[in-house]
Amino acid sequence: MAEQKFHTGSHDLPVSAALDEFMRTGWLDSEHHDLPRAEVAAWTPARRARLHQAFPGHRIVVPAGTFKSRSNDQDYRFRAHSAYVWLTGDQSSDGVVVVEPDGDSTLFLRPRSARDDGEFFRDRRYGELWAGRRPTLGESTRALGVTTRHRDELAAALKPDTPTLVLRGLDTEVDAAVAPVDGDAELKAVLAELRLVKDAWEIAQLEEAVAITTRGFEDVVRALPQAKATSERLLEGVFWQRARLEGNEVGYHSIVAAGAHAATLHWIDNDGPVRDGDLLLLDAGVETRSLYTADITRVLPISGHFTPLQRDLYELCRRANDAALAALVPGAAYRDFHRAAMRVYAYGLADLGILPVSAEQALDEDSGLYRRWTLCGSGHMLGLDVHDCAAARADHYLDGTLTPGHVLTVEPGIYFQPDDGLIPAELRGMGFRIEEDLLITETGYRMLSDDLPRTAADVESWMHRLAS
């Protein structure tokens, strides 16, 4: 028997010809003619110029990306690719910026749906009645300070008469319109490398992200009594509320790890109990409306007070963090701050009687046995992405040197798994990480996250003040 095919179809009643015609008439002119220029528009021309200079004689195509399906006919909330946002300041879906060999730039956009066709009320993804208002091309030109054209004109603009590089994997139509070349991979790397050093506007956005995140951490501390009667989910929601209220979103899935969950480096289920006597490892960051994110971690005693063992281990973590901070100077090898923190941890683990060899033996590259309890790296670049500029080549980033304008996190952690039979029972199921956000300056660094406490005593005093 032939396979039968079933399809529910639209939940809406069919649109009659009369209704279709009626829906296209009677709309007022609502073009915004007095939009101010976006603040970021003062910075994006120089960014596009730097990209143009990196690939002379080439056309460069960078898409924003499009919607991704979450389930059935539901899409995830759209978030434009970071390189596209950096180059344009635009955050709308389906946009594509094209930088021509002469340096001229054009932004191809899907603009506001017209009233004289059916998209306005028929298209559930892009129609204004369903999905909300998008800027017109004129509005985008005025706000962003760049020439704009309709997305439908993009294919004609990508004629194969010019060597063209594409940031691939974001827009299937763009990928199909231009044949791939070897230089596409280099474009991806260079776009990340150009973003490594932050300009003054970006630094201000990151300062704002840190300030909102700090208020979110305070919200979480105040909500601890409620969380004891519920779970980590409540604390996740409390922080998310702050992120949505003052920013765009969280910059990554918040890690709200109480008790033994703190030993899981990327714990995001956030569904466990919150109990007095345990610790809470909170790793969270707000993404601003300009899409720059903070990334901060603190370890909090749920009762408001560390036990003696918790305090000792917390202070070991802080000493490792302090050692890492001391290594942050311009010109230093990027990995130096990680190595400085690892020396502190190796000797701390030896003092605890855990290491099966001496600290120096454990630190030998042929050994590394201390890493059983501190396996993760100690930081990363920060910006439009929480792990920013990850596509940069190693000699520009991991094997490079620190440069004024770099913004990074410092987060050496130590983790004791709940089933680790090689450590004393009282250590099992605890995790410690202090994470700071920092700007490299001409003489050292400036800590952006210094409104949050660092020492165990200061953490307790801060929590007591917020609970009062």
C-alpha positions as CSV (number, residue, x, y, z in Angstrom):
1,M,0.0,0.0,0.0
2,A,1.4,3.4,-0.9
3,E,2.6,5.5,2.0
4,Q,0.1,8.1,3.0
5,K,1.3,11.6,3.7
6,F,-0.3,13.7,6.3
7,H,0.1,17.4,7.0
8,T,-2.0,19.5,9.3
9,G,-1.7,22.7,7.4
10,S,-2.2,26.2,8.7
11,H,-4.1,26.9,11.9
12,D,-5.5,29.9,10.2
13,L,-8.5,30.0,7.9
14,P,-7.9,30.5,4.2
15,V,-7.5,34.2,3.1
16,S,-10.2,35.2,0.6
17,A,-9.4,37.4,-2.3
18,A,-11.5,40.1,-0.8
19,L,-9.6,39.9,2.5
20,D,-6.3,39.9,0.7
21,E,-7.2,43.1,-1.1
22,F,-8.5,44.7,2.0
23,M,-5.4,43.9,4.0
24,R,-3.2,45.8,1.5
25,T,-5.0,49.2,1.8
26,G,-5.5,51.9,4.4
27,W,-2.1,52.0,6.0
28,L,-0.6,55.2,7.3
29,D,3.0,56.4,6.5
30,S,5.0,55.4,9.5
31,E,8.6,55.8,8.2
32,H,10.9,57.1,10.9
33,H,12.6,60.1,9.2
34,D,14.4,61.6,12.2
35,L,16.3,58.5,13.6
36,P,19.6,59.5,15.3
37,R,22.8,58.0,14.1
38,A,23.7,54.9,16.2
39,E,26.7,55.5,18.4
40,V,28.5,52.5,17.0
41,A,28.3,53.9,13.5
42,A,31.2,56.2,14.4
43,W,33.4,53.1,14.8
44,T,32.4,50.7,12.1
45,P,33.9,52.4,9.1
46,A,37.4,52.0,10.5
47,R,36.7,48.4,11.2
48,R,35.6,47.7,7.6
49,A,38.6,49.6,6.4
50,R,41.0,47.4,8.3
51,L,39.2,44.3,6.9
52,H,39.6,45.8,3.4
53,Q,43.3,46.4,3.9
54,A,43.8,42.8,4.9
55,F,42.5,41.5,1.6
56,P,43.4,44.0,-1.2
57,G,41.8,43.3,-4.5
58,H,39.1,41.1,-3.0
59,R,35.4,41.5,-2.4
60,I,34.5,40.3,1.1
61,V,31.1,39.0,2.1
62,V,30.0,38.6,5.7
63,P,26.5,37.4,6.5
64,A,24.6,38.0,9.8
65,G,23.0,34.5,9.6
66,T,19.4,33.6,9.7
67,F,16.9,32.0,12.0
68,K,17.5,28.5,13.4
69,S,14.6,26.1,14.2
70,R,14.1,25.3,17.8
71,S,11.2,22.9,17.4
72,N,8.6,22.4,14.7
73,D,7.7,26.0,13.6
74,Q,9.4,27.7,16.5
75,D,12.7,29.5,15.9
76,Y,15.3,30.5,18.5
77,R,15.5,34.2,19.1
78,F,17.9,35.5,16.5
79,R,21.4,36.6,17.4
80,A,23.5,38.0,14.6
81,H,27.1,36.7,14.0
82,S,29.6,38.6,16.0
83,A,31.8,39.5,13.0
84,Y,28.8,41.0,11.2
85,V,27.8,43.0,14.2
86,W,31.4,44.3,14.7
87,L,31.5,45.4,11.0
88,T,28.1,47.0,10.8
89,G,26.4,47.6,14.2
90,D,23.3,45.9,12.7
91,Q,21.6,43.0,14.5
92,S,18.9,42.0,12.1
93,S,18.6,38.6,10.6
94,D,19.5,37.8,7.0
95,G,21.7,40.9,6.6
96,V,24.9,40.6,4.5
97,V,27.7,43.2,4.4
98,V,29.7,43.4,1.2
99,V,33.1,45.2,1.1
100,E,34.2,45.8,-2.5
101,P,37.8,45.9,-3.7
102,D,37.7,49.7,-3.7
103,G,36.7,49.7,0.0
104,D,33.1,50.7,-0.5
105,S,30.6,48.9,1.7
106,T,27.0,47.9,1.1
107,L,24.6,46.4,3.6
108,F,22.0,44.1,2.0
109,L,19.0,43.8,4.3
110,R,15.6,42.3,4.5
111,P,13.7,45.5,5.3
112,R,10.3,46.2,6.7
113,S,7.6,44.2,4.9
114,A,5.6,46.3,2.5
115,R,1.9,46.8,2.9
116,D,1.1,46.3,-0.8
117,D,2.1,42.6,-0.9
118,G,1.2,39.7,1.3
119,E,4.3,39.4,3.4
120,F,3.0,41.8,6.0
121,F,0.2,39.5,7.2
122,R,1.0,36.2,5.5
123,D,4.6,35.5,6.5
124,R,4.9,34.2,10.0
125,R,8.7,34.5,10.2
126,Y,9.2,38.0,8.5
127,G,5.8,39.5,8.3
128,E,5.4,42.6,10.5
129,L,2.0,41.5,11.8
130,W,3.5,38.3,13.1
131,A,7.1,39.1,14.0
132,G,7.2,42.8,14.6
133,R,8.6,45.8,12.7
134,R,12.0,45.7,10.9
135,P,13.7,49.0,9.9
136,T,13.2,50.3,6.4
137,L,16.2,50.6,4.2
138,G,16.2,54.4,4.7
139,E,16.0,54.0,8.4
140,S,18.9,51.6,8.4
141,T,21.0,53.9,6.2
142,R,20.4,56.8,8.6
143,A,21.1,54.8,11.7
144,L,24.1,52.8,10.6
145,G,25.7,55.3,8.2
146,V,26.2,52.8,5.4
147,T,24.6,52.3,2.0
148,T,21.8,49.8,2.1
149,R,20.1,47.7,-0.5
150,H,17.4,45.1,-0.5
151,R,18.5,41.5,0.2
152,D,16.8,40.5,-3.0
153,E,19.5,42.4,-4.9
154,L,22.4,40.5,-3.4
155,A,22.7,37.7,-5.9
156,A,23.2,40.2,-8.8
157,A,25.8,42.1,-6.8
158,L,27.9,38.9,-6.3
159,K,28.7,38.3,-10.0
160,P,31.8,36.2,-10.5
161,D,33.8,39.1,-11.9
162,T,35.8,39.8,-8.8
163,P,37.8,37.5,-6.4
164,T,35.4,37.0,-3.5
165,L,35.9,35.7,0.0
166,V,32.9,34.6,2.1
167,L,32.5,34.0,5.8
168,R,30.8,30.6,5.3
169,G,28.4,28.5,7.3
170,L,26.0,31.3,8.3
171,D,23.7,31.7,5.3
172,T,23.1,28.8,2.8
173,E,22.0,31.2,0.0
174,V,25.2,33.2,0.3
175,D,27.3,30.0,0.4
176,A,25.6,28.7,-2.7
177,A,26.0,32.1,-4.6
178,V,29.8,32.1,-4.4
179,A,32.1,29.2,-5.1
180,P,34.3,28.4,-2.1
181,V,38.1,29.3,-2.3
182,D,41.0,28.6,0.0
183,G,41.0,32.2,1.2
184,D,37.7,31.8,3.0
185,A,39.4,30.1,5.9
186,E,41.9,32.9,6.2
187,L,39.0,35.4,6.2
188,K,37.4,33.6,9.1
189,A,40.7,33.8,11.1
190,V,41.5,37.4,10.2
191,L,38.0,38.6,11.2
192,A,38.7,37.1,14.7
193,E,42.2,38.5,14.8
194,L,41.0,42.0,14.0
195,R,38.7,41.9,17.0
196,L,41.4,40.9,19.5
197,V,42.3,44.5,20.4
198,K,39.2,46.4,21.6
199,D,38.6,50.0,20.7
200,A,37.4,52.6,23.3
201,W,33.7,52.1,22.4
202,E,34.0,48.3,22.9
203,I,35.7,48.7,26.2
204,A,32.8,50.9,27.4
205,Q,30.3,48.2,26.3
206,L,32.2,45.6,28.3
207,E,32.3,47.9,31.3
208,E,28.6,48.1,31.1
209,A,28.2,44.4,30.8
210,V,30.3,43.9,33.9
211,A,28.3,46.5,35.8
212,I,25.0,44.8,35.0
213,T,26.4,41.4,35.8
214,T,27.6,42.7,39.2
215,R,24.0,43.7,40.0
216,G,22.8,40.3,38.8
217,F,25.2,38.6,41.3
218,E,23.8,40.8,44.0
219,D,20.3,39.7,43.0
220,V,21.3,36.1,43.3
221,V,22.7,36.6,46.8
222,R,19.5,38.2,47.9
223,A,17.5,35.3,46.5
224,L,19.4,32.5,48.3
225,P,16.8,32.1,51.0
226,Q,14.1,31.4,48.4
227,A,16.4,29.1,46.5
228,K,16.8,26.9,49.6
229,A,13.1,26.1,49.3
230,T,13.3,25.5,45.5
231,S,16.5,24.8,43.5
232,E,19.3,26.2,41.4
233,R,16.6,27.0,38.8
234,L,15.3,30.0,40.8
235,L,18.8,31.5,41.0
236,E,19.3,31.0,37.2
237,G,16.0,32.8,36.7
238,V,16.8,35.7,39.0
239,F,20.0,36.4,37.1
240,W,18.3,36.0,33.7
241,Q,15.7,38.6,34.8
242,R,18.5,41.1,35.4
243,A,20.0,40.3,32.0
244,R,16.8,40.8,30.2
245,L,15.9,43.9,32.2
246,E,19.1,45.8,31.5
247,G,20.7,43.9,28.7
248,N,19.9,41.7,25.8
249,E,20.3,38.3,27.3
250,V,22.8,36.2,29.2
251,G,26.0,36.0,27.2
252,Y,26.1,32.2,27.7
253,H,24.2,29.6,29.7
254,S,24.6,30.5,33.3
255,I,26.4,28.0,35.5
256,V,24.5,27.9,38.8
257,A,26.3,25.0,40.6
258,A,25.5,24.2,44.2
259,G,27.2,21.5,46.2
260,A,28.9,18.8,44.1
261,H,27.7,20.4,40.8
262,A,30.5,22.9,41.2
263,A,32.9,20.1,40.3
264,T,31.3,20.0,36.8
265,L,33.0,22.8,34.9
266,H,30.1,23.6,32.5
267,W,27.1,22.7,34.7
268,I,24.1,24.2,33.0
269,D,21.2,21.9,34.0
270,N,20.8,24.1,37.1
271,D,18.2,21.9,38.7
272,G,19.8,20.8,41.9
273,P,19.1,21.7,45.6
274,V,20.6,24.7,47.3
275,R,21.5,23.8,50.9
276,D,23.1,25.5,53.9
277,G,26.6,24.2,54.4
278,D,27.2,23.8,50.7
279,L,28.9,26.2,48.3
280,L,27.4,27.8,45.3
281,L,29.7,28.4,42.2
282,L,28.0,31.1,40.1
283,D,29.5,31.6,36.6
284,A,27.3,34.1,34.7
285,G,27.5,37.1,32.4
286,V,25.1,39.6,31.0
287,E,25.1,40.4,27.3
288,T,24.4,44.1,26.7
289,R,22.0,45.3,24.0
290,S,25.1,46.0,21.9
291,L,25.9,42.2,22.4
292,Y,29.1,42.5,24.4
293,T,29.2,40.1,27.3
294,A,30.8,39.8,30.8
295,D,31.9,36.5,32.2
296,I,32.4,36.4,36.0
297,T,32.6,33.6,38.6
298,R,32.3,33.7,42.3
299,V,32.1,31.0,44.9
300,L,29.5,31.7,47.7
301,P,28.8,30.0,51.0
302,I,25.1,29.4,50.9
303,S,24.8,29.9,54.6
304,G,26.8,33.1,54.4
305,H,29.9,31.7,56.1
306,F,32.7,29.4,54.9
307,T,33.6,26.4,57.0
308,P,37.3,26.3,57.8
309,L,38.0,23.8,55.1
310,Q,36.0,25.7,52.5
311,R,37.8,28.9,53.5
312,D,41.3,27.2,53.1
313,L,40.4,25.9,49.6
314,Y,38.8,29.2,48.6
315,E,41.9,31.1,49.6
316,L,44.1,28.6,47.6
317,C,41.9,29.4,44.6
318,R,42.3,33.1,45.3
319,R,46.1,32.8,45.6
320,A,46.2,31.1,42.2
321,N,44.1,33.9,40.8
322,D,46.4,36.5,42.3
323,A,49.5,34.8,40.8
324,A,47.8,34.8,37.4
325,L,47.0,38.5,37.7
326,A,50.6,39.3,38.6
327,A,51.6,37.9,35.2
328,L,49.4,40.2,33.2
329,V,51.7,42.7,31.6
330,P,51.9,43.9,27.9
331,G,54.4,41.8,26.0
332,A,54.1,38.7,28.2
333,A,53.3,35.4,26.6
334,Y,49.6,34.8,26.6
335,R,50.0,31.5,28.5
336,D,52.2,32.9,31.2
337,F,49.2,33.8,33.5
338,H,48.0,30.2,33.3
339,R,51.4,28.8,34.2
340,A,51.7,31.1,37.2
341,A,48.4,29.9,38.5
342,M,49.2,26.3,38.0
343,R,52.4,26.5,40.1
344,V,50.3,27.7,43.0
345,Y,47.8,24.9,42.6
346,A,50.5,22.2,42.3
347,Y,52.1,23.3,45.5
348,G,48.7,23.7,47.2
349,L,47.8,20.1,46.2
350,A,51.1,18.9,47.5
351,D,50.4,20.6,50.8
352,L,47.1,18.8,51.0
353,G,49.0,15.5,50.6
354,I,47.1,14.6,47.4
355,L,49.8,14.6,44.8
356,P,51.6,11.2,44.3
357,V,54.8,13.1,43.4
358,S,56.4,16.4,44.4
359,A,55.0,19.6,43.1
360,E,58.0,20.2,40.8
361,Q,57.6,16.7,39.4
362,A,54.0,17.2,38.8
363,L,54.6,20.5,37.0
364,D,57.0,18.8,34.5
365,E,55.4,18.7,31.1
366,D,56.0,14.9,30.9
367,S,53.9,14.5,34.1
368,G,51.2,17.1,34.6
369,L,49.6,15.0,37.4
370,Y,48.3,18.0,39.2
371,R,46.0,18.6,36.3
372,R,43.7,15.8,37.6
373,W,42.2,18.5,39.8
374,T,42.6,21.6,37.6
375,L,42.3,20.4,34.0
376,C,40.9,23.5,32.4
377,G,42.7,26.5,31.0
378,S,42.8,29.7,33.1
379,G,41.1,32.2,30.9
380,H,40.1,33.5,27.4
381,M,39.5,36.6,25.4
382,L,36.2,38.3,26.0
383,G,34.0,40.6,23.8
384,L,31.1,40.0,21.5
385,D,31.5,36.3,22.3
386,V,32.2,34.9,25.7
387,H,35.1,32.9,24.2
388,D,35.9,35.7,21.9
389,C,38.0,35.5,18.7
390,A,38.2,31.8,19.0
391,A,39.0,31.4,15.2
392,A,42.2,33.5,15.5
393,R,45.3,31.6,14.6
394,A,47.5,30.4,17.5
395,D,50.4,32.8,16.8
396,H,48.0,35.7,17.2
397,Y,46.3,34.4,20.4
398,L,47.2,31.4,22.4
399,D,50.9,31.4,21.3
400,G,51.0,35.2,21.1
401,T,51.6,38.0,23.6
402,L,49.4,40.3,25.6
403,T,48.7,43.6,24.0
404,P,47.0,46.8,25.4
405,G,43.4,46.6,24.4
406,H,43.0,42.9,25.0
407,V,40.1,42.1,27.3
408,L,40.3,38.7,28.9
409,T,39.1,36.6,31.8
410,V,41.3,35.1,34.5
411,E,39.7,32.0,36.0
412,P,42.1,29.3,37.3
413,G,39.9,26.7,39.1
414,I,40.3,23.6,41.2
415,Y,37.8,20.8,41.2
416,F,37.3,17.7,43.4
417,Q,35.0,15.1,41.9
418,P,32.5,13.5,44.2
419,D,33.7,10.0,43.3
420,D,37.5,10.6,43.5
421,G,38.9,7.8,45.6
422,L,42.4,9.4,45.6
423,I,41.4,12.3,47.9
424,P,40.1,12.6,51.4
425,A,36.3,12.3,51.6
426,E,35.9,15.8,53.0
427,L,37.3,17.3,49.8
428,R,35.0,15.4,47.4
429,G,32.3,17.3,45.5
430,M,33.7,20.8,45.9
431,G,34.7,23.1,43.1
432,F,36.4,26.6,43.3
433,R,36.8,29.2,40.6
434,I,37.2,32.9,40.8
435,E,36.9,34.6,37.5
436,E,37.8,38.2,36.8
437,D,37.3,40.3,33.6
438,L,40.4,42.5,32.8
439,L,41.6,45.0,30.3
440,I,45.3,45.0,29.4
441,T,46.8,48.5,29.6
442,E,50.1,50.1,28.7
443,T,51.5,49.3,32.1
444,G,49.7,46.2,33.3
445,Y,45.9,45.6,33.6
446,R,42.8,47.2,34.8
447,M,40.3,45.0,36.6
448,L,36.8,45.6,35.2
449,S,35.1,43.3,37.8
450,D,36.5,44.8,40.9
451,D,33.1,45.7,42.4
452,L,32.7,42.1,43.4
453,P,34.6,40.8,46.5
454,R,37.6,38.5,46.1
455,T,38.8,37.4,49.6
456,A,36.8,34.9,51.7
457,A,36.3,37.5,54.4
458,D,35.1,40.1,51.9
459,V,32.7,37.6,50.3
460,E,31.1,36.9,53.7
461,S,30.9,40.7,54.5
462,W,29.3,41.4,51.1
463,M,26.7,38.6,51.5
464,H,25.9,39.8,55.0
465,R,25.4,43.3,53.8
466,L,23.1,42.2,51.0
467,A,21.0,40.0,53.3
468,S,20.4,42.9,55.8
